[in-house]
Short mmCIF file of C-alpha atoms and ligand atoms in Angstrom, two decimals:
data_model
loop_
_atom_site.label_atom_id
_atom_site.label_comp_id
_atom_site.label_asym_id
_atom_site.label_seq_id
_atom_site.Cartn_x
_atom_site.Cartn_y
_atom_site.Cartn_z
CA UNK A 1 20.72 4.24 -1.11
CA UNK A 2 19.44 5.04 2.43
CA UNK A 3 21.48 6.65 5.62
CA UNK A 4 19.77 5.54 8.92
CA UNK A 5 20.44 7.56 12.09
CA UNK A 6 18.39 6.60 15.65
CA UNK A 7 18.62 8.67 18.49
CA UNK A 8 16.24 9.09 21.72
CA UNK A 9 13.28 7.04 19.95
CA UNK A 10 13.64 9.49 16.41
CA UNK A 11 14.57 7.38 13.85
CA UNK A 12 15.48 9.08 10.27
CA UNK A 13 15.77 7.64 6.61
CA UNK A 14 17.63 9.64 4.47
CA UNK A 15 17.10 8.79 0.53
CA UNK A 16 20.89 8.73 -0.68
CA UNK A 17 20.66 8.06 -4.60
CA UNK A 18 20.69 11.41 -5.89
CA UNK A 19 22.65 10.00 -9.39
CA UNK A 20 19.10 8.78 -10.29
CA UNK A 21 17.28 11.54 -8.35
CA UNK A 22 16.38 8.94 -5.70
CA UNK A 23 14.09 7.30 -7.72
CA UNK A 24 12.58 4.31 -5.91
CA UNK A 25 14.51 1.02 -6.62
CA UNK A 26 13.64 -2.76 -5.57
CA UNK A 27 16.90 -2.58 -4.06
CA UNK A 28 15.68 0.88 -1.65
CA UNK A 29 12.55 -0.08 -1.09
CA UNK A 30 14.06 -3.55 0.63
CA UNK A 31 16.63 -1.86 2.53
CA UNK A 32 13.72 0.95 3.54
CA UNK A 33 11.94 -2.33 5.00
CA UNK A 34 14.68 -3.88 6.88
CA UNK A 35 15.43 -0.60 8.62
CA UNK A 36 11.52 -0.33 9.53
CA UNK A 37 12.06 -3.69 10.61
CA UNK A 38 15.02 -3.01 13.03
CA UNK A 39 13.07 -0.06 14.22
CA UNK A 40 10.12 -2.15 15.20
CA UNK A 41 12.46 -4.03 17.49
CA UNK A 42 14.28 -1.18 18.61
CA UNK A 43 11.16 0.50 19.98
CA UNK A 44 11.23 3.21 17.75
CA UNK A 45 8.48 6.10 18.10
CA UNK A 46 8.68 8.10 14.98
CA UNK A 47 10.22 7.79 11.80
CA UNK A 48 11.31 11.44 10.05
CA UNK A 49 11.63 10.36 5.76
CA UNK A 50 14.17 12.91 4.42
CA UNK A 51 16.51 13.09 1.21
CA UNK A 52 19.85 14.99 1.98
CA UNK A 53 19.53 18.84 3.26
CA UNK A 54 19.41 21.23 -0.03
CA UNK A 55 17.89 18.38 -2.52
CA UNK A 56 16.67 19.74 -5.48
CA UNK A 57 14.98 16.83 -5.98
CA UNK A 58 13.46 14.67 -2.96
CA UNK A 59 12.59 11.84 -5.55
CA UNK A 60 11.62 11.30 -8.68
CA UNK A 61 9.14 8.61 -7.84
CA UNK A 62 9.13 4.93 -9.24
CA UNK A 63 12.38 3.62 -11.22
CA UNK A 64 11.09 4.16 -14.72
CA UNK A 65 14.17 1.67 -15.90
CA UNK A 66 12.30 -0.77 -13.68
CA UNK A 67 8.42 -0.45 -14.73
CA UNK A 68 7.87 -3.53 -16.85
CA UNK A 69 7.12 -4.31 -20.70
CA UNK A 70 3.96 -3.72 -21.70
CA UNK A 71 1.95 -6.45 -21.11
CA UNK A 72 2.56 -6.76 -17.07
CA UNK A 73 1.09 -4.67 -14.60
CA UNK A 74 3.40 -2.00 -13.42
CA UNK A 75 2.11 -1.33 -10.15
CA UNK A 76 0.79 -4.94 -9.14
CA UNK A 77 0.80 -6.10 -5.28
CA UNK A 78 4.71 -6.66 -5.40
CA UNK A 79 5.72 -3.95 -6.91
CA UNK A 80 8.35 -2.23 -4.82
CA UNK A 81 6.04 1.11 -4.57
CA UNK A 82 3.05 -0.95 -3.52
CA UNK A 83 5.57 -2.89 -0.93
CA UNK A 84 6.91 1.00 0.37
CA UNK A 85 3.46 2.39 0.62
CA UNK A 86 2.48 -0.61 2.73
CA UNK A 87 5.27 -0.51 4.61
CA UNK A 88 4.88 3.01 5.74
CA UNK A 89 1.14 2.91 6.31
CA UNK A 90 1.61 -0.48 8.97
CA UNK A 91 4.74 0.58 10.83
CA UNK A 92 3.65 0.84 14.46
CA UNK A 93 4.77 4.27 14.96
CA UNK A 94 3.94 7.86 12.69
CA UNK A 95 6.05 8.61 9.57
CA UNK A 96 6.90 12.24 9.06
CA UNK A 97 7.54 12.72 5.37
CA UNK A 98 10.04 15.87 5.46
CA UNK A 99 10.07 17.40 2.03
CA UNK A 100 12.23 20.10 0.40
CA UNK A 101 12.38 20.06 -3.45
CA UNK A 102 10.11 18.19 -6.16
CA UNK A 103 8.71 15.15 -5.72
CA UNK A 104 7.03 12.97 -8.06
CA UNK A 105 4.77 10.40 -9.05
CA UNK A 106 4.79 7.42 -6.62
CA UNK A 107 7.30 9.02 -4.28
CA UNK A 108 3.94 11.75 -4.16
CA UNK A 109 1.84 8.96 -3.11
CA UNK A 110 4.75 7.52 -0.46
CA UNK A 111 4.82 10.81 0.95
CA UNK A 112 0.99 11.25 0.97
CA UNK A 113 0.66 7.91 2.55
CA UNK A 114 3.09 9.45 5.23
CA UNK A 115 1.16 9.82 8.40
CA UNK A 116 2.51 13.95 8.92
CA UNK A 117 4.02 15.97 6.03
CA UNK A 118 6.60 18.92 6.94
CA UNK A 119 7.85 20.62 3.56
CA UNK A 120 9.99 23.45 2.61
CA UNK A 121 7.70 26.39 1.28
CA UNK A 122 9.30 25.92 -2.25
CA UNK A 123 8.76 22.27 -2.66
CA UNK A 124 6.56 20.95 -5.18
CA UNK A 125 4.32 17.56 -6.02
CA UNK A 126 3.41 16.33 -9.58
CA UNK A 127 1.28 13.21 -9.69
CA UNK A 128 2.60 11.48 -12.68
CA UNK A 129 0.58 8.17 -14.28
CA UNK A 130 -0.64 10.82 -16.72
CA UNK A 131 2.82 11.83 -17.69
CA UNK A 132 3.52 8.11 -18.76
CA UNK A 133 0.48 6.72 -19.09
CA UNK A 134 0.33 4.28 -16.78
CA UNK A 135 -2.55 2.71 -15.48
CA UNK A 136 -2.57 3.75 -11.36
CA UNK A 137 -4.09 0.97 -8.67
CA UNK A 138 -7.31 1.04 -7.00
CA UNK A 139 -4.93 1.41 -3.70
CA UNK A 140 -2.79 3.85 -4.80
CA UNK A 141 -5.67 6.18 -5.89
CA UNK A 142 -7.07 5.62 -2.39
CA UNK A 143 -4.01 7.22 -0.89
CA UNK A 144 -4.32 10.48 -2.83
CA UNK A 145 -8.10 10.39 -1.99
CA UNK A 146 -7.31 9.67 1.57
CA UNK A 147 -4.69 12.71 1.33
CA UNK A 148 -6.48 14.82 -0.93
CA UNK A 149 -9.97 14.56 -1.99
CA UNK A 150 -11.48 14.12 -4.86
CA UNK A 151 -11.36 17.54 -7.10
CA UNK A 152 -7.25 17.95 -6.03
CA UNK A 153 -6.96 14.54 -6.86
CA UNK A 154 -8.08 14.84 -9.89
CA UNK A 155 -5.91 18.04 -11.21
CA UNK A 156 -3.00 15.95 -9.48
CA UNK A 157 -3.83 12.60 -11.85
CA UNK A 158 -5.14 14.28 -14.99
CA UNK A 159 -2.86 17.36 -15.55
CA UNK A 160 0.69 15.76 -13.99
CA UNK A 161 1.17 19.01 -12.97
CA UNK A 162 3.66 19.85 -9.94
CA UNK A 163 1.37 21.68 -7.36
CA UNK A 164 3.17 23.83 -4.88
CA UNK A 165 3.48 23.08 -1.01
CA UNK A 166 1.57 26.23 -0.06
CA UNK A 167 -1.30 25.29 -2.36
CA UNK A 168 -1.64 21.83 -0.51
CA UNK A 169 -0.77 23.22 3.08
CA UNK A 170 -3.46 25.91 2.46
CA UNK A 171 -5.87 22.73 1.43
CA UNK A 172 -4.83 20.83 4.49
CA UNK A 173 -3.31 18.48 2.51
CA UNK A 174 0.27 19.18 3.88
CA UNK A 175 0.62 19.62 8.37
CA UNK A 176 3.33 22.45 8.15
CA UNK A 177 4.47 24.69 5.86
CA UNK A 178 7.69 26.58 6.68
CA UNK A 179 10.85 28.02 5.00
CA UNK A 180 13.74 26.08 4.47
CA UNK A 181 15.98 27.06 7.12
CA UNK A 182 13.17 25.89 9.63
CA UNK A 183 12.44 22.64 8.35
CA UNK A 184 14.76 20.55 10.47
CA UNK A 185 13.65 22.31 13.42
CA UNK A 186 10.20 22.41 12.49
CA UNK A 187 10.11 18.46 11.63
CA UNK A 188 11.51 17.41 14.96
CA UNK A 189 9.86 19.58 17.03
CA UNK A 190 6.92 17.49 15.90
CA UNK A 191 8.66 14.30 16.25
CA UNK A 192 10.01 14.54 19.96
CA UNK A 193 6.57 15.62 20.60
CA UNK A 194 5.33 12.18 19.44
CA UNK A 195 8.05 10.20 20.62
CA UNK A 196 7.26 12.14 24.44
CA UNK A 197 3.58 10.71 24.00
CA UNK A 198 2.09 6.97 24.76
CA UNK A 199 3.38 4.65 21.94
CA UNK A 200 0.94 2.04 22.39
CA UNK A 201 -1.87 4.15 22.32
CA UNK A 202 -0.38 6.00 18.70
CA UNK A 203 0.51 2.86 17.23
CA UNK A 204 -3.47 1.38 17.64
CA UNK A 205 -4.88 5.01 16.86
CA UNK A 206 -2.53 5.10 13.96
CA UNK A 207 -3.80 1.01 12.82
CA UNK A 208 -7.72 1.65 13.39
CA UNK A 209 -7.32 5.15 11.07
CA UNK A 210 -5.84 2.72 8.69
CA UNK A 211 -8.53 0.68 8.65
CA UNK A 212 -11.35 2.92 8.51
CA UNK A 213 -9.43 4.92 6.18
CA UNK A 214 -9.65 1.80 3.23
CA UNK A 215 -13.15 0.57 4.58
CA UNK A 216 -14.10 0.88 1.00
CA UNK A 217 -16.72 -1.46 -0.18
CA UNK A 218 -16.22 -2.59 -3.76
CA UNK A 219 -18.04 -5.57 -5.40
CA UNK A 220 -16.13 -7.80 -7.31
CA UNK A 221 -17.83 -7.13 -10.30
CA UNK A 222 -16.45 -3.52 -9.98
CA UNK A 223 -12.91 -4.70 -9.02
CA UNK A 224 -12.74 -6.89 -12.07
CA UNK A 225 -13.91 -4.03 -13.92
CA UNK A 226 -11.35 -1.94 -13.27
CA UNK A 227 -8.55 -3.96 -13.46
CA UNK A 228 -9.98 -5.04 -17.03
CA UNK A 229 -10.05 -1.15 -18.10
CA UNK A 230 -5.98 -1.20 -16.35
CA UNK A 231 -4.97 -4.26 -18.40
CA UNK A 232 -6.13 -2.08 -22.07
CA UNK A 233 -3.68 0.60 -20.90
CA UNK A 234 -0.58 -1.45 -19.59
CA UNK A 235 -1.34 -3.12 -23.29
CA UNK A 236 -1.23 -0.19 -25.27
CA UNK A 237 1.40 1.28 -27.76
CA UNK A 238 0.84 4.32 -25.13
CA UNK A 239 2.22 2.43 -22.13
CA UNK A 240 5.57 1.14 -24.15
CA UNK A 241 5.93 5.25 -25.60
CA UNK A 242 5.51 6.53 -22.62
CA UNK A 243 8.44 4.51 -21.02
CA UNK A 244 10.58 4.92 -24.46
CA UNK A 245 10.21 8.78 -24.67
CA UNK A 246 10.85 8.52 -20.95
CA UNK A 247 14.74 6.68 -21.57
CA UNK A 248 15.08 8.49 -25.33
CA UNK A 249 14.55 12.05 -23.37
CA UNK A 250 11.60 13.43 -25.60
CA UNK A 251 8.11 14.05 -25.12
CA UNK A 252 5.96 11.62 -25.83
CA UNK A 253 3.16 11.00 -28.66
CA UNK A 254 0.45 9.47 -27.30
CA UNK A 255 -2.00 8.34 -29.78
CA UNK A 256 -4.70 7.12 -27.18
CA UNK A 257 -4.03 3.23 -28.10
C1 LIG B 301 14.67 6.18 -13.34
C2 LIG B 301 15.42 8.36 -13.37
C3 LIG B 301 14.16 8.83 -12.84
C4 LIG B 301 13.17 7.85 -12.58
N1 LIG B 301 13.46 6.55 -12.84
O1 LIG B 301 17.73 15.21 -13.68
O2 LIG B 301 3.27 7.72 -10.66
S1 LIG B 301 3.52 6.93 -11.81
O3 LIG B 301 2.42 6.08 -12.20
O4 LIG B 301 4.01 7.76 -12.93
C5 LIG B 301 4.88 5.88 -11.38
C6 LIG B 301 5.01 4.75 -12.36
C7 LIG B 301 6.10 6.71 -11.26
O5 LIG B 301 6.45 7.16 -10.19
O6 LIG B 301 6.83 6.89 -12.42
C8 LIG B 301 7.97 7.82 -12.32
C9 LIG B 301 7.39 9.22 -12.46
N2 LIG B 301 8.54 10.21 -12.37
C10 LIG B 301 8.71 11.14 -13.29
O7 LIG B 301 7.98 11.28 -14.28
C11 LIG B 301 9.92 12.06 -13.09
C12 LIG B 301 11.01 11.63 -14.08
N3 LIG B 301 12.23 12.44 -13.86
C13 LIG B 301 12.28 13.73 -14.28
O8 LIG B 301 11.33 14.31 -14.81
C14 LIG B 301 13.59 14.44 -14.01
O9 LIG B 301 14.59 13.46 -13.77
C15 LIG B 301 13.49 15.36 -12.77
C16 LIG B 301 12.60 16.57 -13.11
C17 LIG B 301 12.94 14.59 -11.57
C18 LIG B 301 14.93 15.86 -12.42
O10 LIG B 301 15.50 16.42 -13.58
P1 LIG B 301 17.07 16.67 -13.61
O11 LIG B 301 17.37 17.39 -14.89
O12 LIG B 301 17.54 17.24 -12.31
P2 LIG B 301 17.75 14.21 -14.94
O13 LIG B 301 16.43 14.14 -15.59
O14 LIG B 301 18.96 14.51 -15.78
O15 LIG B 301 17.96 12.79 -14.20
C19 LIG B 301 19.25 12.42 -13.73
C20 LIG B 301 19.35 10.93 -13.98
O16 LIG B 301 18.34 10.25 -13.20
C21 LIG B 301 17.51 9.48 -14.05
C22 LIG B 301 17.58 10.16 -15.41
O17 LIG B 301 17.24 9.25 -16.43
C23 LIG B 301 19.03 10.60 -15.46
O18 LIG B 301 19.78 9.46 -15.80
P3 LIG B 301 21.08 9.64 -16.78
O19 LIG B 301 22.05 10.48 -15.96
O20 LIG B 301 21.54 8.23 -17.02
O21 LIG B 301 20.59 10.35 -18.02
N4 LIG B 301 16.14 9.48 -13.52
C24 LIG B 301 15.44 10.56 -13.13
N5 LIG B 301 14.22 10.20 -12.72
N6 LIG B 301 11.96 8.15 -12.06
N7 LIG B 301 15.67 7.09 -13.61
#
């Protein structure tokens, strides 16, 4: 499900499960961490993220087949997406997500949680938990406020819609822009840049802007709050349609309960 390649401190991931549109698996999401892993001890200096040159699809975000019943929380602490995310954001070295095609749901809020983002000018980003109604986390909407801010995050969440890669370079959301042809080129240009620099000095700048980027305070009146107001949607009728209309291939009825 993943093709590693290391060479001169680069490392590169390549998403390899284009039968299920690389949709993000338990089983890719651990292999993704054992490579990050071995490229901690290999002294890696930057990661490039890919999915096989021409995708039409980068990925399609979360295994749907693997969201649980109703009832459960679907994106709890060890849930594989919350695991990747983490993963990404505390590897000592950047992450370059390199995008060409659509990606979706919480592969948009992997790549956002990227530290650099190089896409293809004809790739596009849908933020999803509207699509299926699922209930997002309070730290996965902090990484598309973090990315974003809050009026893009918003049409992201509430209209599912797939925004395209000029619209969020031209926002600042995105680092580079470029046509397809150049994105390989443009991508490691950027990477042997990083790799040429200090590591030790990238890898704390890269920790502290981690930290001050989720020095949030939140009382836990507020916390329990929201995951109360979480719980009523992962225990709707919505939540268990949106996954059914999802594997039945139809458009969902919500009925808001
Ligand atoms: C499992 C899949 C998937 C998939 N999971 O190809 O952000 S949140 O909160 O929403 C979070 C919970 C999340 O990330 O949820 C997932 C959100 N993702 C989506 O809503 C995108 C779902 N996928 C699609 O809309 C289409 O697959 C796209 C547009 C990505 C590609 O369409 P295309 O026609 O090229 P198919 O739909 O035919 O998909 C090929 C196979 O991959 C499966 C899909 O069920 C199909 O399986 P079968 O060949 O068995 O029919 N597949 C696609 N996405 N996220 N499985």
């Amino acid at each position: 499900m993943l093709q590693i390649h290391v060479a001169d401190h680069i490392a590169t991931l390549t998403l390899d499960r284009e039968q299920r549109r690389n949709a993000l698996c338990e089983e890719m999401v651990q292999s993704f961490a054992a490579a990050l892993e071995s490229f901690r001890t290999a002294g890696v200096r930057c990661v490039v993220l890919r999915a096989r040159p021409g995708c039409k699809v980068w990925s399609s975000g979360h295994d749907i087949e693997e969201l649980p019943a109703a009832g459960l929380d679907p994106l709890a602490w060890r849930d594989p997406l919350r695991k990747l995310v983490r993963e990404i954001e505390t590897f000592p070295a950047p992450v370059i997500a390199m995008i060409e095609g659509s990606v979706w749901g919480g592969a948009c809020e992997t790549v956002f949680a990227c530290d650099l983002i190089v896409a293809a000018r004809d790739a596009t980003f849908a933020a999803t938990p509207a699509r299926l109604n699922v209930p997002y986390n309070v730290g996965g909407l902090l990484t598309f406020l973090n990315a974003a801010n809050l009026r893009l995050a918003k049409e992201m969440l509430f209209t599912a819609a797939p925004i395209s890669a000029e619209r969020l370079c031209s926002l600042g959301i995105l680092n580079q822009v470029v046509d397809a042809a150049e994105l390989e080129e443009a991508t490691y240009t950027m990477a042997r840049r990083i790799a040429g620099n200090a590591p030790l000095s990238i890898s704390v700048m890269k920790e502290q802007l981690r930290i001050l980027a989720g020095a949030h305070t939140m009382s836990p009146e507020d916390f329990e709050r929201i995951q109360g107001l979480r719980r009523v949607v992962y225990n709707s009728q919505d939540y268990a349609e949106g996954i059914r209309a999802f594997k039945e291939k139809r458009t969902p009825e919500f009925k808001g309960e």
